[in-house]
Amino acid sequence: EIVLTQSPGILSLSPGERATLSCRASQSVSNNYLAWYQQKPGQAPRLVMYAVSSRATGIPDRFSGSGSGTDFTLTISRLEPEDFAVYSCQQYGSSPLTFGGGTKMEIK
Amino acid sequence: QVHLVQSGAEVKKPGASVMVSCKTSGYTFTNYAIHWVRQAPGQRLEWMGWINPDNGDTKYSERFRDRVTIARDTSASAAYMDLSGLGSEDTAVYYCARGSTSDWPFDFWGQGTLVTVSS
Protein backbone atom coordinates (compact mmCIF):
# COMPACT_ATOMS: atom_id res chain seq x y z
CA GLU A 1 0.00 0.00 0.00
CA ILE A 2 1.29 3.46 -0.90
CA VAL A 3 1.29 5.75 2.13
CA LEU A 4 0.92 9.46 1.36
CA THR A 5 2.33 11.95 3.86
CA GLN A 6 1.30 15.57 3.57
CA SER A 7 3.04 18.59 5.05
CA PRO A 8 2.53 20.86 6.73
CA GLY A 9 -0.48 19.68 8.67
CA ILE A 10 -1.68 23.26 9.09
CA LEU A 11 -0.70 26.24 6.95
CA SER A 12 -1.57 29.73 8.20
CA LEU A 13 -1.44 32.38 5.49
CA SER A 14 -3.11 35.61 4.48
CA PRO A 15 -5.15 36.26 1.33
CA GLY A 16 -2.85 37.25 -1.51
CA GLU A 17 0.02 35.11 -0.26
CA ARG A 18 1.44 32.05 -1.99
CA ALA A 19 0.73 28.55 -0.63
CA THR A 20 2.91 25.50 -1.18
CA LEU A 21 1.54 22.11 -0.08
CA SER A 22 3.61 18.94 -0.14
CA CYS A 23 2.63 15.30 -0.65
CA ARG A 24 5.24 12.56 -0.32
CA ALA A 25 4.60 8.94 -1.31
CA SER A 26 6.19 5.89 0.32
CA GLN A 27 6.85 4.49 -3.16
CA SER A 28 6.66 5.77 -6.70
CA VAL A 29 3.16 6.70 -7.88
CA SER A 30 2.28 4.71 -10.95
CA ASN A 31 1.96 6.80 -14.12
CA ASN A 32 2.01 9.91 -11.92
CA TYR A 33 -1.65 9.31 -11.13
CA LEU A 34 -1.68 11.84 -8.33
CA ALA A 35 -4.67 14.06 -7.59
CA TRP A 36 -5.50 16.85 -5.15
CA TYR A 37 -8.90 17.49 -3.58
CA GLN A 38 -10.26 20.51 -1.73
CA GLN A 39 -12.72 19.93 1.09
CA LYS A 40 -14.64 22.52 3.08
CA PRO A 41 -16.45 21.75 6.36
CA GLY A 42 -19.58 19.70 5.84
CA GLN A 43 -18.93 19.27 2.12
CA ALA A 44 -17.73 16.48 -0.12
CA PRO A 45 -14.23 16.71 -1.57
CA ARG A 46 -13.83 18.55 -4.84
CA LEU A 47 -11.28 17.56 -7.46
CA VAL A 48 -8.70 20.32 -7.96
CA MET A 49 -5.81 18.71 -9.82
CA TYR A 50 -5.21 15.32 -11.46
CA ALA A 51 -2.31 13.58 -13.20
CA VAL A 52 -0.05 15.82 -11.10
CA SER A 53 -0.54 19.02 -13.07
CA SER A 54 -3.87 18.99 -14.91
CA ARG A 55 -6.44 21.39 -13.46
CA ALA A 56 -9.94 20.03 -13.04
CA THR A 57 -12.86 21.73 -14.73
CA GLY A 58 -13.57 25.15 -13.25
CA ILE A 59 -10.37 25.38 -11.22
CA PRO A 60 -8.67 28.79 -11.64
CA ASP A 61 -5.15 29.04 -12.98
CA ARG A 62 -3.76 30.28 -9.67
CA PHE A 63 -3.69 26.55 -8.80
CA SER A 64 -0.79 24.54 -10.18
CA GLY A 65 0.67 21.11 -9.53
CA SER A 66 4.12 19.66 -9.98
CA GLY A 67 6.31 16.71 -9.07
CA SER A 68 6.93 13.14 -10.09
CA GLY A 69 7.74 9.78 -8.60
CA THR A 70 7.34 10.25 -4.86
CA ASP A 71 7.31 14.01 -4.31
CA PHE A 72 4.46 16.25 -5.34
CA THR A 73 3.45 19.86 -4.74
CA LEU A 74 0.26 21.86 -5.03
CA THR A 75 0.83 25.59 -5.32
CA ILE A 76 -1.75 28.34 -5.01
CA SER A 77 -0.12 31.50 -6.32
CA ARG A 78 -2.34 34.18 -4.73
CA LEU A 79 -4.73 32.98 -2.08
CA GLU A 80 -8.34 34.02 -2.30
CA PRO A 81 -10.67 33.77 0.74
CA GLU A 82 -12.49 30.80 -0.84
CA ASP A 83 -9.23 28.81 -1.05
CA PHE A 84 -9.02 28.27 2.71
CA ALA A 85 -9.95 24.61 3.17
CA VAL A 86 -8.41 21.18 3.67
CA TYR A 87 -6.44 19.80 0.73
CA SER A 88 -5.84 16.06 0.39
CA CYS A 89 -3.66 14.28 -2.13
CA GLN A 90 -4.61 10.90 -3.57
CA GLN A 91 -2.82 8.30 -5.64
CA TYR A 92 -5.09 6.40 -8.02
CA GLY A 93 -2.48 4.37 -9.89
CA SER A 94 -2.20 1.42 -7.53
CA SER A 95 -4.67 -0.54 -5.50
CA PRO A 96 -5.59 0.17 -2.79
CA LEU A 97 -6.18 3.78 -3.75
CA THR A 98 -4.93 5.94 -0.91
CA PHE A 99 -5.22 9.48 0.39
CA GLY A 100 -2.94 11.71 2.35
CA GLY A 101 -3.85 13.02 5.77
CA GLY A 102 -4.58 16.51 4.49
CA THR A 103 -3.22 20.04 4.89
CA LYS A 104 -5.57 22.50 6.55
CA MET A 105 -5.20 26.00 5.21
CA GLU A 106 -6.32 28.64 7.65
CA ILE A 107 -6.47 32.42 7.49
CA LYS A 108 -3.66 34.06 9.41
CA GLN B 1 -24.89 18.24 -15.36
CA VAL B 2 -23.54 15.30 -13.40
CA HIS B 3 -25.16 14.55 -10.06
CA LEU B 4 -24.64 11.80 -7.49
CA VAL B 5 -27.32 11.81 -4.80
CA GLN B 6 -26.95 9.57 -1.76
CA SER B 7 -29.47 8.23 0.70
CA GLY B 8 -29.97 9.81 4.10
CA ALA B 9 -28.24 9.46 7.44
CA GLU B 10 -28.44 6.16 9.30
CA VAL B 11 -28.11 5.14 12.94
CA LYS B 12 -27.25 1.49 13.49
CA LYS B 13 -26.51 -0.77 16.41
CA PRO B 14 -23.22 -2.66 16.69
CA GLY B 15 -23.26 -5.83 14.63
CA ALA B 16 -25.90 -4.56 12.23
CA SER B 17 -25.53 -3.85 8.52
CA VAL B 18 -26.10 -0.63 6.59
CA MET B 19 -26.84 0.02 2.94
CA VAL B 20 -26.15 3.37 1.31
CA SER B 21 -27.45 4.18 -2.15
CA CYS B 22 -26.02 6.52 -4.77
CA LYS B 23 -28.31 7.61 -7.58
CA THR B 24 -26.58 9.17 -10.57
CA SER B 25 -27.76 11.40 -13.39
CA GLY B 26 -26.37 13.59 -16.15
CA TYR B 27 -24.05 11.05 -17.75
CA THR B 28 -23.99 7.51 -19.11
CA PHE B 29 -23.93 5.39 -15.95
CA THR B 30 -22.11 2.46 -17.54
CA ASN B 31 -19.19 4.59 -18.77
CA TYR B 32 -17.63 5.29 -15.37
CA ALA B 33 -16.86 3.31 -12.24
CA ILE B 34 -18.45 4.20 -8.92
CA HIS B 35 -16.13 4.23 -5.93
CA TRP B 36 -16.99 4.29 -2.25
CA VAL B 37 -14.88 6.30 0.19
CA ARG B 38 -15.42 6.94 3.87
CA GLN B 39 -14.17 9.55 6.31
CA ALA B 40 -14.28 8.91 10.04
CA PRO B 41 -14.28 11.96 12.32
CA GLY B 42 -10.91 13.70 12.12
CA GLN B 43 -9.48 10.98 9.89
CA ARG B 44 -8.25 10.86 6.33
CA LEU B 45 -10.37 9.73 3.41
CA GLU B 46 -10.34 5.96 3.06
CA TRP B 47 -11.11 4.09 -0.16
CA MET B 48 -13.39 1.06 0.22
CA GLY B 49 -13.89 -0.28 -3.29
CA TRP B 50 -15.35 0.25 -6.75
CA ILE B 51 -17.86 -1.24 -9.14
CA ASN B 52 -17.78 -1.18 -12.90
CA PRO B 53 -21.45 -0.55 -13.75
CA ASP B 54 -20.96 -1.87 -17.27
CA ASN B 55 -20.21 -5.46 -16.29
CA GLY B 56 -20.69 -5.52 -12.51
CA ASP B 57 -17.03 -6.21 -11.74
CA THR B 58 -15.97 -5.13 -8.28
CA LYS B 59 -12.72 -4.54 -6.42
CA TYR B 60 -12.52 -4.06 -2.68
CA SER B 61 -9.92 -2.81 -0.28
CA GLU B 62 -8.49 -5.71 1.69
CA ARG B 63 -9.43 -3.82 4.83
CA PHE B 64 -13.14 -4.21 4.03
CA ARG B 65 -13.16 -7.28 1.80
CA ASP B 66 -15.02 -9.51 4.22
CA ARG B 67 -17.68 -6.97 5.14
CA VAL B 68 -18.47 -4.81 2.12
CA THR B 69 -20.57 -5.49 -0.95
CA ILE B 70 -20.98 -2.99 -3.78
CA ALA B 71 -23.75 -3.50 -6.31
CA ARG B 72 -25.47 -1.59 -9.07
CA ASP B 73 -28.82 -1.31 -10.80
CA THR B 74 -28.24 -0.11 -14.35
CA SER B 75 -31.96 0.49 -14.93
CA ALA B 76 -31.91 3.00 -12.08
CA SER B 77 -28.39 4.35 -12.74
CA ALA B 78 -27.67 3.68 -9.10
CA ALA B 79 -24.99 2.02 -7.02
CA TYR B 80 -25.22 0.58 -3.54
CA MET B 81 -22.77 -0.10 -0.76
CA ASP B 82 -23.58 -2.60 1.96
CA LEU B 83 -21.35 -2.81 5.04
CA SER B 84 -21.94 -5.57 7.59
CA GLY B 85 -20.71 -6.30 11.09
CA LEU B 86 -20.76 -2.64 12.09
CA GLY B 87 -18.69 -1.42 15.01
CA SER B 88 -18.21 1.99 16.53
CA GLU B 89 -15.14 2.46 14.33
CA ASP B 90 -17.43 2.43 11.30
CA THR B 91 -19.04 5.70 12.35
CA ALA B 92 -18.17 7.92 9.42
CA VAL B 93 -19.42 9.87 6.44
CA TYR B 94 -19.64 7.57 3.43
CA TYR B 95 -19.25 9.01 -0.07
CA CYS B 96 -19.80 7.63 -3.53
CA ALA B 97 -17.68 9.13 -6.28
CA ARG B 98 -17.39 8.79 -10.03
CA GLY B 99 -14.09 7.60 -11.42
CA SER B 100 -12.65 4.77 -13.43
CA THR B 101 -11.34 1.30 -12.73
CA SER B 102 -7.75 2.28 -13.39
CA ASP B 103 -6.68 5.72 -14.57
CA TRP B 104 -9.08 8.51 -13.64
CA PRO B 105 -9.53 10.41 -10.38
CA PHE B 106 -12.83 11.04 -8.60
CA ASP B 107 -14.30 13.90 -10.58
CA PHE B 108 -17.79 13.99 -9.08
CA TRP B 109 -18.88 13.08 -5.56
CA GLY B 110 -22.11 12.42 -3.76
CA GLN B 111 -23.03 14.67 -0.86
CA GLY B 112 -22.09 12.06 1.73
CA THR B 113 -24.11 9.90 4.12
CA LEU B 114 -23.45 9.94 7.84
CA VAL B 115 -23.58 6.48 9.38
CA THR B 116 -23.54 6.44 13.17
CA VAL B 117 -22.98 3.18 15.01
CA SER B 118 -24.13 3.33 18.59
CA SER B 119 -25.73 1.03 21.12
PDB file of N, CA, C and O in Angstrom, chain A residues 2 4 25 27-34 69-70 72 90-94:
ATOM      1  N   ILE A   2       0.536   2.211  -0.845  1.00  0.00           N
ATOM      2  CA  ILE A   2       1.293   3.462  -0.903  1.00  0.00           C
ATOM      3  C   ILE A   2       0.770   4.405   0.178  1.00  0.00           C
ATOM      4  O   ILE A   2      -0.411   4.755   0.194  1.00  0.00           O
ATOM      5  N   LEU A   4       0.702   8.068   1.751  1.00  0.00           N
ATOM      6  CA  LEU A   4       0.920   9.457   1.363  1.00  0.00           C
ATOM      7  C   LEU A   4       1.018  10.326   2.616  1.00  0.00           C
ATOM      8  O   LEU A   4       0.123  10.299   3.470  1.00  0.00           O
ATOM      9  N   ALA A  25       5.067  10.327  -1.235  1.00  0.00           N
ATOM     10  CA  ALA A  25       4.595   8.943  -1.305  1.00  0.00           C
ATOM     11  C   ALA A  25       5.675   7.979  -0.828  1.00  0.00           C
ATOM     12  O   ALA A  25       6.867   8.216  -1.037  1.00  0.00           O
ATOM     13  N   GLN A  27       6.261   5.096  -1.968  1.00  0.00           N
ATOM     14  CA  GLN A  27       6.853   4.486  -3.159  1.00  0.00           C
ATOM     15  C   GLN A  27       6.348   5.229  -4.375  1.00  0.00           C
ATOM     16  O   GLN A  27       5.387   6.004  -4.282  1.00  0.00           O
ATOM     17  N   SER A  28       6.978   5.000  -5.502  1.00  0.00           N
ATOM     18  CA  SER A  28       6.659   5.773  -6.697  1.00  0.00           C
ATOM     19  C   SER A  28       5.199   5.612  -7.099  1.00  0.00           C
ATOM     20  O   SER A  28       4.652   4.507  -7.108  1.00  0.00           O
ATOM     21  N   VAL A  29       4.562   6.717  -7.443  1.00  0.00           N
ATOM     22  CA  VAL A  29       3.162   6.703  -7.878  1.00  0.00           C
ATOM     23  C   VAL A  29       3.086   6.321  -9.350  1.00  0.00           C
ATOM     24  O   VAL A  29       3.670   6.994 -10.213  1.00  0.00           O
ATOM     25  N   SER A  30       2.365   5.245  -9.600  1.00  0.00           N
ATOM     26  CA  SER A  30       2.281   4.710 -10.950  1.00  0.00           C
ATOM     27  C   SER A  30       1.713   5.721 -11.934  1.00  0.00           C
ATOM     28  O   SER A  30       0.661   6.331 -11.681  1.00  0.00           O
ATOM     29  N   ASN A  31       2.403   5.908 -13.052  1.00  0.00           N
ATOM     30  CA  ASN A  31       1.962   6.798 -14.125  1.00  0.00           C
ATOM     31  C   ASN A  31       1.708   8.224 -13.653  1.00  0.00           C
ATOM     32  O   ASN A  31       0.990   8.980 -14.323  1.00  0.00           O
ATOM     33  N   ASN A  32       2.261   8.589 -12.510  1.00  0.00           N
ATOM     34  CA  ASN A  32       2.007   9.909 -11.918  1.00  0.00           C
ATOM     35  C   ASN A  32       0.511  10.187 -11.773  1.00  0.00           C
ATOM     36  O   ASN A  32       0.032  11.309 -11.989  1.00  0.00           O
ATOM     37  N   TYR A  33      -0.217   9.149 -11.371  1.00  0.00           N
ATOM     38  CA  TYR A  33      -1.651   9.307 -11.129  1.00  0.00           C
ATOM     39  C   TYR A  33      -1.837   9.845  -9.714  1.00  0.00           C
ATOM     40  O   TYR A  33      -2.201   9.129  -8.783  1.00  0.00           O
ATOM     41  N   LEU A  34      -1.617  11.151  -9.605  1.00  0.00           N
ATOM     42  CA  LEU A  34      -1.677  11.840  -8.332  1.00  0.00           C
ATOM     43  C   LEU A  34      -2.664  12.980  -8.464  1.00  0.00           C
ATOM     44  O   LEU A  34      -2.560  13.798  -9.394  1.00  0.00           O
ATOM     45  N   GLY A  69       7.202  10.849  -9.422  1.00  0.00           N
ATOM     46  CA  GLY A  69       7.742   9.779  -8.596  1.00  0.00           C
ATOM     47  C   GLY A  69       7.135   9.726  -7.214  1.00  0.00           C
ATOM     48  O   GLY A  69       6.052   9.165  -7.030  1.00  0.00           O
ATOM     49  N   THR A  70       7.821  10.298  -6.241  1.00  0.00           N
ATOM     50  CA  THR A  70       7.343  10.247  -4.862  1.00  0.00           C
ATOM     51  C   THR A  70       7.104  11.611  -4.234  1.00  0.00           C
ATOM     52  O   THR A  70       6.602  11.685  -3.110  1.00  0.00           O
ATOM     53  N   PHE A  72       5.429  15.469  -4.588  1.00  0.00           N
ATOM     54  CA  PHE A  72       4.460  16.249  -5.344  1.00  0.00           C
ATOM     55  C   PHE A  72       4.115  17.526  -4.574  1.00  0.00           C
ATOM     56  O   PHE A  72       4.166  17.562  -3.345  1.00  0.00           O
ATOM     57  N   GLN A  90      -4.161  12.270  -3.361  1.00  0.00           N
ATOM     58  CA  GLN A  90      -4.607  10.900  -3.571  1.00  0.00           C
ATOM     59  C   GLN A  90      -3.783  10.280  -4.686  1.00  0.00           C
ATOM     60  O   GLN A  90      -3.527  10.936  -5.706  1.00  0.00           O
ATOM     61  N   GLN A  91      -3.403   9.023  -4.514  1.00  0.00           N
ATOM     62  CA  GLN A  91      -2.820   8.301  -5.645  1.00  0.00           C
ATOM     63  C   GLN A  91      -3.864   7.309  -6.136  1.00  0.00           C
ATOM     64  O   GLN A  91      -4.500   6.603  -5.337  1.00  0.00           O
ATOM     65  N   TYR A  92      -4.073   7.285  -7.450  1.00  0.00           N
ATOM     66  CA  TYR A  92      -5.090   6.404  -8.016  1.00  0.00           C
ATOM     67  C   TYR A  92      -4.472   5.485  -9.069  1.00  0.00           C
ATOM     68  O   TYR A  92      -5.183   4.963  -9.936  1.00  0.00           O
ATOM     69  N   GLY A  93      -3.166   5.253  -8.950  1.00  0.00           N
ATOM     70  CA  GLY A  93      -2.483   4.374  -9.890  1.00  0.00           C
ATOM     71  C   GLY A  93      -2.298   2.956  -9.406  1.00  0.00           C
ATOM     72  O   GLY A  93      -2.038   2.055 -10.196  1.00  0.00           O
ATOM     73  N   SER A  94      -2.415   2.745  -8.103  1.00  0.00           N
ATOM     74  CA  SER A  94      -2.198   1.417  -7.526  1.00  0.00           C
ATOM     75  C   SER A  94      -3.284   1.119  -6.517  1.00  0.00           C
ATOM     76  O   SER A  94      -3.699   2.005  -5.763  1.00  0.00           O
TER      77      SER A  94
END
